[in-house]
CSV table of C-alpha atoms in Angstrom, one decimal:
chain,number,residue,atom,x,y,z
A,7,MET,CA,172.5,-87.0,-38.0
A,8,ALA,CA,175.8,-85.3,-38.6
A,9,ASP,CA,175.5,-85.7,-42.4
A,10,ALA,CA,172.2,-83.7,-42.4
A,11,VAL,CA,174.0,-80.4,-42.1
A,12,THR,CA,177.1,-78.8,-43.3
A,13,ASP,CA,179.3,-76.0,-42.0
A,14,ALA,CA,178.3,-72.6,-43.1
A,15,THR,CA,180.1,-69.3,-43.2
A,16,ALA,CA,178.8,-65.9,-42.3
A,17,GLY,CA,176.9,-64.1,-45.1
A,18,PRO,CA,178.1,-60.7,-46.2
A,19,GLY,CA,177.4,-58.0,-43.8
A,20,ASP,CA,175.9,-60.1,-41.1
A,21,GLY,CA,178.9,-59.8,-38.8
A,22,ALA,CA,178.4,-63.4,-37.4
A,23,ALA,CA,181.2,-65.9,-36.9
A,24,ALA,CA,181.1,-69.2,-38.9
A,25,GLY,CA,178.8,-71.8,-37.6
A,26,LEU,CA,175.6,-73.8,-38.4
A,27,ARG,CA,173.0,-71.3,-39.6
A,28,VAL,CA,170.0,-71.4,-37.3
A,29,GLY,CA,166.6,-70.1,-38.4
A,30,LEU,CA,164.2,-69.2,-35.5
A,31,VAL,CA,160.5,-69.2,-36.1
A,32,GLY,CA,158.9,-66.8,-33.5
A,33,TYR,CA,160.3,-64.0,-31.4
A,34,GLY,CA,157.9,-63.7,-28.5
A,35,VAL,CA,158.8,-64.7,-25.0
A,36,ALA,CA,160.2,-68.1,-25.9
A,37,GLY,CA,162.1,-66.9,-28.9
A,38,ALA,CA,163.4,-63.7,-27.5
A,39,PHE,CA,164.2,-64.6,-23.9
A,40,PHE,CA,165.2,-68.3,-24.3
A,41,HIS,CA,166.1,-69.5,-27.7
A,42,ALA,CA,167.8,-66.6,-29.3
A,43,PRO,CA,170.3,-65.8,-26.5
A,44,LEU,CA,171.1,-69.5,-25.9
A,45,ILE,CA,171.7,-70.1,-29.6
A,46,ALA,CA,173.9,-67.1,-29.8
A,47,ALA,CA,176.0,-68.3,-26.8
A,48,THR,CA,176.5,-71.8,-28.2
A,49,PRO,CA,179.8,-72.5,-30.0
A,50,GLY,CA,179.2,-73.9,-33.5
A,51,LEU,CA,175.7,-72.2,-33.9
A,52,ARG,CA,174.8,-68.8,-35.1
A,53,LEU,CA,171.4,-67.2,-35.3
A,54,SER,CA,171.1,-66.2,-39.0
A,55,ALA,CA,167.4,-65.4,-39.5
A,56,VAL,CA,164.3,-64.9,-37.4
A,57,VAL,CA,160.6,-65.0,-38.5
A,58,THR,CA,158.7,-62.1,-37.0
A,59,GLY,CA,156.2,-59.6,-38.4
A,60,ASN,CA,156.8,-57.1,-35.7
A,61,PRO,CA,159.0,-54.2,-36.8
A,62,GLU,CA,160.4,-53.5,-33.3
A,63,ARG,CA,161.4,-57.2,-32.9
A,64,ALA,CA,162.9,-57.3,-36.4
A,65,ALA,CA,165.1,-54.3,-35.5
A,66,GLU,CA,166.1,-56.0,-32.3
A,67,VAL,CA,167.2,-59.2,-33.9
A,68,ARG,CA,169.3,-57.3,-36.5
A,69,ARG,CA,170.9,-55.1,-33.8
A,70,ARG,CA,171.5,-57.7,-31.1
A,71,TYR,CA,172.3,-60.8,-33.3
A,72,GLY,CA,173.1,-59.5,-36.7
A,73,ALA,CA,170.3,-61.8,-38.0
A,74,ARG,CA,167.9,-61.2,-40.8
A,75,ALA,CA,164.2,-60.7,-40.0
A,76,VAL,CA,161.9,-62.5,-42.5
A,77,GLY,CA,158.2,-62.6,-42.8
A,78,ASP,CA,157.5,-66.3,-43.5
A,79,ALA,CA,159.0,-69.6,-42.2
A,80,ALA,CA,159.3,-70.9,-45.7
A,81,GLU,CA,162.1,-68.4,-46.3
A,82,LEU,CA,164.2,-70.3,-43.9
A,83,TRP,CA,164.2,-73.6,-45.7
A,84,GLU,CA,166.8,-72.8,-48.3
A,85,GLU,CA,169.2,-70.9,-46.1
A,86,SER,CA,169.3,-72.6,-42.7
A,87,ASP,CA,171.1,-75.7,-41.3
A,88,LEU,CA,168.8,-75.9,-38.4
A,89,VAL,CA,165.2,-74.7,-37.7
A,90,VAL,CA,163.9,-73.8,-34.2
A,91,VAL,CA,160.2,-73.6,-33.8
A,92,ALA,CA,159.2,-71.2,-31.0
A,93,SER,CA,155.9,-70.0,-32.5
A,94,PRO,CA,152.4,-70.5,-30.9
A,95,ASN,CA,151.7,-74.0,-29.8
A,96,ARG,CA,149.1,-74.8,-32.5
A,97,THR,CA,151.8,-74.2,-35.2
A,98,HIS,CA,154.4,-76.6,-33.8
A,99,VAL,CA,153.4,-79.7,-35.7
A,100,PRO,CA,152.8,-78.2,-39.2
A,101,LEU,CA,156.0,-76.1,-39.0
A,102,ALA,CA,158.1,-79.0,-37.7
A,103,ARG,CA,156.7,-81.2,-40.4
A,104,ALA,CA,157.4,-78.7,-43.1
A,105,ALA,CA,161.0,-78.2,-41.9
A,106,LEU,CA,161.7,-82.0,-41.8
A,107,GLU,CA,160.2,-82.4,-45.3
A,108,ALA,CA,162.5,-79.6,-46.5
A,109,GLY,CA,165.4,-81.8,-45.2
A,110,LEU,CA,166.2,-79.7,-42.0
A,111,PRO,CA,166.8,-80.9,-38.4
A,112,VAL,CA,164.4,-79.3,-36.0
A,113,VAL,CA,164.2,-78.0,-32.4
A,114,VAL,CA,160.6,-77.5,-31.2
A,115,ASP,CA,159.6,-75.7,-28.1
A,116,LYS,CA,157.3,-77.6,-25.8
A,117,PRO,CA,154.7,-78.9,-26.1
A,118,LEU,CA,155.8,-80.7,-29.2
A,119,ALA,CA,152.2,-81.5,-30.2
A,120,ALA,CA,148.7,-81.9,-28.9
A,121,THR,CA,148.8,-85.7,-28.8
A,122,ALA,CA,151.3,-88.5,-28.4
A,123,ALA,CA,150.2,-89.8,-31.8
A,124,GLU,CA,151.2,-86.5,-33.5
A,125,ALA,CA,154.5,-86.5,-31.7
A,126,ARG,CA,155.3,-90.1,-32.7
A,127,ASP,CA,154.3,-89.3,-36.3
A,128,LEU,CA,156.9,-86.4,-36.3
A,129,ALA,CA,159.5,-88.6,-34.7
A,130,ARG,CA,158.9,-91.3,-37.4
A,131,LEU,CA,159.3,-88.7,-40.2
A,132,ALA,CA,162.6,-87.5,-38.7
A,133,ARG,CA,163.9,-91.1,-38.5
A,134,GLU,CA,162.9,-91.8,-42.1
A,135,ARG,CA,164.7,-88.6,-43.2
A,136,GLY,CA,167.8,-89.2,-41.0
A,137,LEU,CA,167.2,-85.9,-39.3
A,138,MET,CA,167.4,-84.7,-35.7
A,139,LEU,CA,164.1,-83.8,-34.0
A,140,THR,CA,164.3,-82.7,-30.4
A,141,VAL,CA,162.2,-80.7,-28.0
A,142,PHE,CA,163.1,-77.8,-25.8
A,143,GLN,CA,162.3,-79.3,-22.4
A,144,ASN,CA,164.7,-76.8,-20.8
A,145,ARG,CA,163.5,-77.4,-17.2
A,146,ARG,CA,165.5,-80.7,-17.2
A,147,TRP,CA,168.4,-78.3,-16.8
A,148,ASP,CA,166.9,-76.2,-13.9
A,149,GLY,CA,169.3,-76.1,-11.0
A,150,ASP,CA,166.7,-77.3,-8.5
A,151,PHE,CA,165.7,-80.2,-10.6
A,152,ARG,CA,169.4,-81.2,-11.2
A,153,THR,CA,169.8,-81.1,-7.4
A,154,VAL,CA,166.8,-83.4,-6.9
A,155,GLU,CA,168.3,-85.8,-9.5
A,156,ARG,CA,171.6,-85.8,-7.6
A,157,LEU,CA,169.9,-86.5,-4.3
A,158,VAL,CA,167.9,-89.3,-5.7
A,159,SER,CA,170.8,-90.9,-7.6
A,160,SER,CA,173.1,-90.6,-4.6
A,161,GLY,CA,170.6,-92.4,-2.3
A,162,GLU,CA,170.6,-89.5,0.2
A,163,LEU,CA,166.8,-89.5,0.2
A,164,GLY,CA,166.5,-93.2,0.4
A,165,GLU,CA,163.6,-94.7,-1.6
A,166,VAL,CA,161.5,-91.8,-2.9
A,167,THR,CA,157.8,-92.3,-2.1
A,168,ARG,CA,156.3,-88.9,-3.0
A,169,LEU,CA,157.3,-86.0,-5.3
A,170,GLU,CA,155.5,-82.6,-4.9
A,171,SER,CA,156.3,-80.1,-7.6
A,172,ARG,CA,154.8,-76.7,-8.3
A,173,PHE,CA,154.9,-73.9,-10.8
A,174,GLU,CA,152.7,-71.4,-9.1
A,175,ARG,CA,152.2,-67.6,-9.7
A,176,TRP,CA,149.9,-64.9,-8.5
A,177,ARG,CA,148.4,-63.2,-11.5
A,178,PRO,CA,144.8,-62.3,-10.6
A,179,VAL,CA,144.5,-60.1,-13.6
A,180,PRO,CA,145.0,-62.0,-16.9
A,181,LYS,CA,147.8,-60.8,-19.2
A,182,GLY,CA,145.8,-61.7,-22.3
A,183,GLY,CA,147.2,-63.4,-25.4
A,184,TRP,CA,146.5,-66.9,-26.9
A,185,ARG,CA,147.9,-68.8,-23.9
A,186,GLU,CA,145.0,-67.6,-21.8
A,187,THR,CA,142.2,-66.7,-24.3
A,188,GLY,CA,142.6,-69.5,-26.8
A,189,GLY,CA,140.6,-72.7,-26.7
A,190,ALA,CA,141.7,-76.3,-26.9
A,191,GLU,CA,142.7,-75.8,-30.5
A,192,GLU,CA,145.3,-73.3,-29.5
A,193,LEU,CA,146.9,-75.7,-26.9
A,194,GLY,CA,146.7,-72.8,-24.4
A,195,GLY,CA,146.4,-73.2,-20.6
A,196,LEU,CA,148.8,-74.3,-17.9
A,197,LEU,CA,148.5,-78.0,-18.3
A,198,TYR,CA,150.2,-78.0,-21.7
A,199,ASP,CA,152.5,-75.1,-20.8
A,200,LEU,CA,154.1,-75.5,-17.4
A,201,GLY,CA,152.5,-78.9,-16.9
A,202,SER,CA,154.6,-80.2,-19.8
A,203,HIS,CA,157.7,-79.5,-17.7
A,204,LEU,CA,156.4,-80.9,-14.4
A,205,VAL,CA,155.2,-84.2,-15.9
A,206,ASP,CA,158.5,-84.6,-17.8
A,207,GLN,CA,160.5,-84.1,-14.6
A,208,ALA,CA,158.3,-86.6,-12.7
A,209,LEU,CA,158.7,-89.3,-15.3
A,210,ARG,CA,162.5,-88.8,-15.4
A,211,LEU,CA,162.8,-89.0,-11.6
A,212,LEU,CA,160.3,-91.8,-10.8
A,213,GLY,CA,159.7,-93.7,-14.0
A,214,PRO,CA,156.6,-94.5,-16.0
A,215,ALA,CA,153.1,-93.8,-14.6
A,216,THR,CA,150.2,-96.3,-14.4
A,217,GLU,CA,147.4,-94.0,-13.3
A,218,VAL,CA,146.5,-90.3,-13.8
A,219,TYR,CA,144.1,-88.2,-11.9
A,220,ALA,CA,143.6,-84.4,-12.6
A,221,GLU,CA,141.6,-81.4,-11.5
A,222,SER,CA,141.6,-78.5,-13.9
A,223,ASP,CA,139.8,-75.2,-13.5
A,224,VAL,CA,139.4,-71.7,-15.1
A,225,ARG,CA,139.4,-69.3,-12.2
A,226,ARG,CA,139.7,-65.8,-13.8
A,227,PRO,CA,137.1,-64.0,-15.8
A,228,GLY,CA,138.0,-63.6,-19.5
A,229,VAL,CA,140.2,-66.6,-19.5
A,230,ALA,CA,139.3,-69.6,-21.7
A,231,ALA,CA,142.1,-72.1,-20.9
A,232,ASP,CA,143.0,-73.7,-17.6
A,233,ASP,CA,144.8,-71.5,-15.1
A,234,ASP,CA,144.6,-73.7,-12.0
A,235,THR,CA,145.4,-77.4,-12.5
A,236,PHE,CA,146.5,-80.3,-10.3
A,237,VAL,CA,147.8,-83.7,-11.6
A,238,ALA,CA,148.4,-86.8,-9.5
A,239,LEU,CA,150.5,-89.7,-11.0
A,240,THR,CA,150.9,-93.2,-9.6
A,241,HIS,CA,154.2,-94.5,-10.8
A,242,ALA,CA,154.9,-98.2,-11.7
A,243,GLY,CA,157.4,-98.4,-8.9
A,244,GLY,CA,154.8,-97.3,-6.3
A,245,ALA,CA,155.9,-93.7,-5.8
A,246,ARG,CA,153.3,-90.9,-6.3
A,247,SER,CA,153.8,-87.4,-7.9
A,248,HIS,CA,151.5,-84.5,-7.0
A,249,LEU,CA,151.9,-81.6,-9.5
A,250,TRP,CA,150.4,-78.1,-9.3
A,251,VAL,CA,150.3,-75.4,-12.0
A,252,SER,CA,148.5,-72.2,-11.1
A,253,SER,CA,148.2,-68.5,-11.9
A,254,VAL,CA,146.0,-67.8,-8.9
A,255,ALA,CA,148.1,-68.8,-6.0
A,256,PRO,CA,148.4,-65.7,-3.6
A,257,MET,CA,150.8,-67.7,-1.4
A,258,LEU,CA,153.3,-69.9,-3.2
A,259,GLY,CA,154.0,-73.5,-2.1
A,260,PRO,CA,157.5,-75.0,-2.3
A,261,ARG,CA,158.9,-75.5,-5.8
A,262,PHE,CA,159.9,-79.1,-4.7
A,263,ARG,CA,159.0,-81.2,-1.7
A,264,VAL,CA,160.5,-84.7,-2.1
A,265,LEU,CA,159.9,-87.3,0.5
A,266,GLY,CA,162.1,-90.5,0.9
A,267,SER,CA,162.6,-93.3,3.3
A,268,ARG,CA,165.7,-91.6,4.8
A,269,ALA,CA,165.2,-87.9,4.3
A,270,GLY,CA,163.2,-85.2,2.6
A,271,TYR,CA,164.2,-82.2,0.4
A,272,VAL,CA,162.3,-78.9,0.3
A,273,LYS,CA,163.1,-76.1,-2.1
A,274,HIS,CA,161.4,-72.7,-2.5
A,275,GLY,CA,161.7,-70.3,-5.4
A,276,LEU,CA,162.2,-70.8,-9.1
A,277,ASP,CA,165.5,-71.5,-11.0
A,278,VAL,CA,167.4,-68.3,-11.5
A,279,GLN,CA,168.1,-68.7,-15.2
A,280,GLU,CA,164.8,-67.4,-16.6
A,281,GLU,CA,165.0,-64.2,-14.6
A,282,ARG,CA,168.6,-63.6,-15.7
A,283,LEU,CA,167.7,-64.3,-19.4
A,284,ARG,CA,164.8,-61.8,-19.1
A,285,ALA,CA,167.2,-59.3,-17.6
A,286,GLY,CA,169.5,-59.7,-20.7
A,287,ALA,CA,172.3,-61.6,-19.0
A,288,ASP,CA,174.7,-63.6,-21.2
A,289,PRO,CA,174.0,-67.4,-20.6
A,290,GLY,CA,177.6,-68.1,-21.4
A,291,SER,CA,179.0,-65.9,-18.6
A,292,PRO,CA,180.6,-67.3,-15.5
A,293,GLY,CA,178.2,-68.1,-12.7
A,294,PHE,CA,175.1,-67.6,-14.9
A,295,GLY,CA,173.3,-70.6,-13.5
A,296,GLU,CA,174.5,-70.3,-9.9
A,297,GLU,CA,171.9,-69.7,-7.2
A,298,PRO,CA,172.7,-67.6,-4.1
A,299,GLU,CA,173.1,-69.5,-0.9
A,300,GLU,CA,170.1,-67.9,0.7
A,301,ARG,CA,167.9,-69.7,-1.9
A,302,TRP,CA,169.3,-73.1,-1.4
A,303,GLY,CA,166.9,-75.9,-0.3
A,304,VAL,CA,166.9,-78.0,2.9
A,305,LEU,CA,167.7,-81.7,3.1
A,306,GLY,CA,167.0,-84.0,6.1
A,307,THR,CA,164.3,-84.4,8.7
A,308,ASP,CA,162.5,-82.0,11.0
A,309,ASP,CA,165.0,-83.0,13.7
A,310,ASP,CA,168.2,-83.0,11.6
A,311,HIS,CA,168.5,-81.0,8.5
A,312,ARG,CA,170.9,-78.8,6.6
A,313,ARG,CA,171.0,-76.5,3.6
A,314,VAL,CA,172.4,-78.1,0.4
A,315,ARG,CA,173.9,-76.2,-2.5
A,316,THR,CA,171.7,-76.0,-5.6
A,317,GLU,CA,173.4,-77.4,-8.6
A,318,PRO,CA,174.1,-74.8,-11.3
A,319,GLY,CA,171.4,-74.4,-13.8
A,320,ALA,CA,172.5,-75.3,-17.3
A,321,TYR,CA,170.1,-74.3,-20.1
A,322,LEU,CA,173.1,-73.8,-22.4
A,323,ASP,CA,173.7,-77.6,-22.2
A,324,PHE,CA,170.6,-78.2,-24.3
A,325,TYR,CA,171.9,-76.3,-27.3
A,326,ARG,CA,175.4,-77.7,-26.8
A,327,GLY,CA,173.7,-81.1,-27.1
A,328,VAL,CA,172.0,-79.9,-30.3
A,329,ALA,CA,175.4,-78.9,-31.8
A,330,ALA,CA,176.9,-82.2,-30.7
A,331,CYS,CA,174.1,-84.1,-32.3
A,332,LEU,CA,174.5,-82.3,-35.6
A,333,ARG,CA,178.3,-82.2,-35.7
A,334,GLU,CA,179.3,-85.4,-33.9
A,335,ASP,CA,176.3,-87.7,-34.3
A,336,ALA,CA,175.6,-87.7,-30.6
A,337,PRO,CA,172.0,-88.5,-29.4
A,338,PRO,CA,169.6,-85.5,-29.4
A,339,PRO,CA,169.4,-83.7,-26.0
A,340,VAL,CA,165.8,-84.7,-25.6
A,341,ASP,CA,164.3,-87.8,-27.3
A,342,PRO,CA,161.0,-87.0,-28.9
A,343,GLU,CA,159.7,-90.5,-28.0
A,344,GLU,CA,160.1,-89.5,-24.3
A,345,VAL,CA,158.1,-86.4,-25.0
A,346,ALA,CA,155.4,-88.5,-26.6
A,347,GLY,CA,155.2,-90.3,-23.2
A,348,VAL,CA,154.7,-86.9,-21.5
A,349,LEU,CA,151.9,-86.1,-24.0
A,350,THR,CA,150.2,-89.4,-23.2
A,351,ILE,CA,150.0,-88.2,-19.5
A,352,LEU,CA,148.7,-84.8,-20.5
A,353,GLU,CA,146.0,-86.3,-22.7
A,354,ALA,CA,145.0,-88.6,-19.8
A,355,ALA,CA,145.0,-85.7,-17.4
A,356,ARG,CA,142.7,-83.7,-19.6
A,357,ARG,CA,140.4,-86.7,-19.9
A,358,SER,CA,140.5,-87.3,-16.1
A,359,ALA,CA,139.6,-83.7,-15.3
A,360,ALA,CA,136.7,-83.7,-17.8
A,361,GLU,CA,135.3,-87.1,-16.7
A,362,ARG,CA,136.2,-86.7,-13.0
A,363,ARG,CA,137.8,-90.0,-12.6
A,364,VAL,CA,141.2,-91.8,-12.4
A,365,VAL,CA,142.5,-92.8,-15.9
A,366,PRO,CA,144.6,-96.0,-16.0
A,367,LEU,CA,147.4,-96.1,-18.6
């Protein structure tokens, strides 16, 4: 992997320090609030160009990052060492393929593709070209999930029998945009959006699944994609995962409820990193991923429990892993083959909801 890129120096007038030149496709929510600030804060990387057709966004990337704004992704192929795809979901596969065929390593925002077959095809192309392909499954670095991982690995929960995990919101009035109004061809809806994270986390905690059951609905007028979905997984080891994603939850359930043979863990509220990124905080600043004590979760039983410190969130570790992969030949921070496994579950969930049955894997 390390041979696929070379060190680059800052171009005239861009004001950036030397580093691998990163071309970012898309400057919507994902590009502006997640990828751009994380890239800029990662030693060894520098944001050199951003694809956006919006004049205000173009002015912002020049002002904030000293990066060029370009109108077409093809303009990145000759002047980037790494391409990050953060454009609408339906464009992920063609743009990633084009970048790989141009000889560039690629980061793709989730979901990588619509199907596991497409994901594995991209992974095969990357292997053939000797290039990094990785996926921005940033919720692996949420503080609450890192806490659950620690509690599971330490044995404090005992044998985990059930994972309940939620991304719920109260948005009775749709915001609009392709994520809500686009059909299946747009890969809109919550199953492929937030569900990509919840399924990925469940598989990492409890191992492969053998059965999938799902209920998926469109609750709000004017919305074409699922906005209220439930997925149940039976894992090969016997544990079960119950996963909820919803935009129509007037009262939010716990983010995590994990039940084990010795203890349980309950955690409310979302990881703090997204709200801080949206507020413009520097992800490299001290304490960026630290959660205040009043938001910590509870470990134990009804009769004997205590608050446990939430592990610091660490989104920046994803791009540190990208830099290490490209410069030091370390493994990619997220293996695309693992993501193909997630997509297998999402495909089965979509089929289960449509056919109203349990789908064996």
